[in-house]
């Protein structure tokens, strides 16, 4: 399928469903939005005027009511290769308690062991499709290959089946509500290790030979590779671009500091996300919870990399925190 054909299919898909207007059910009651009252301890908007989503910046009753009317399907892709299948049970069980409750969610589990997917009871309107892929003896290969798989599945299936997509790390658990406030055209999440850091400290790729190179003095935020979301068309373009950049790097035998996460950061620098999720949506319990983080919605579980990765390397076991 050509890109033009693909874009047309996406547009048809959207037009047919008549979605994306923010229609509110008549008579819905919610707290008055006040122009002079809001979060003052954190930035709630980027310099390019994309919302940064924090507790207290949105009204869940209102947002959910708006988006429920759109009859959406949220595709959610998760990779569980090798020993990472052990994370699926908690991931799915906690997602069923907190993630897009009341919405149609379609999980796509990419794994080398479909038989090891645990039988978790899903709420009505929620389904799970296993997709068998080969294993690998390098964890870096598994994480970076996600971009290629994402591109393929969006193009071949998801544009016909879903309205939004999230790609999430499997070594994660939900602890608090994650709903329609996270939806947008192109969505990234702030990495919990760097939201207070000076941009000089961000672990961007710093070698000019890599396509993921970000020069000193540039960069907005450090985004985590564990959460990518948006419209299918936009995430398709992101995945396709990152995959191409990863291939160019591979042809020069260079691998960016944090694989596809480095390429994602490069992409978001020049193709800004339209919505940015605060670290509430990507937490790690190794950090003590600061005052600004009122609620933790999604965390990376503390894992013993040596025990779960096919090729643990000491220097890569901890990222600058
Ligand atoms: C919090 C966060 O933003 N994490 C990112 C970070 O390290 P992480 O330490 O979070 O990377 P990770 O080991 O969790 O790997 C990322 C994901 O790849 C999959 N996987 C990985 C290895 C394996 O053997 N089997 C398997 O299925 C699995 O879905 C996992 O969640 O950097 C990685 C790239 O270097 C990814 O960008 C991660 O998203
Ligand atoms: Mn992870």
PDB file of N, CA and C and ligand atoms in Angstrom, residues 169 171 300 303, ligand 2:
ATOM      1  N   UNK A 169       5.210  -0.157  27.446  1.00  0.00           N
ATOM      2  CA  UNK A 169       6.142  -1.160  27.974  1.00  0.00           C
ATOM      3  C   UNK A 169       5.366  -2.181  28.801  1.00  0.00           C
ATOM      4  N   UNK A 171       6.703  -4.120  31.211  1.00  0.00           N
ATOM      5  CA  UNK A 171       7.196  -4.225  32.598  1.00  0.00           C
ATOM      6  C   UNK A 171       6.630  -3.068  33.414  1.00  0.00           C
ATOM      7  N   UNK A 300       6.791   1.758  36.031  1.00  0.00           N
ATOM      8  CA  UNK A 300       7.686   0.707  35.554  1.00  0.00           C
ATOM      9  C   UNK A 300       8.027  -0.121  36.781  1.00  0.00           C
ATOM     10  N   UNK A 303      12.764  -4.052  38.111  1.00  0.00           N
ATOM     11  CA  UNK A 303      13.083  -5.408  37.662  1.00  0.00           C
ATOM     12  C   UNK A 303      14.579  -5.638  37.773  1.00  0.00           C
TER      13      UNK A 303
HETATM   14 MN1  LIG B   2      10.520  -0.915  30.597  1.00  0.00          MN
END
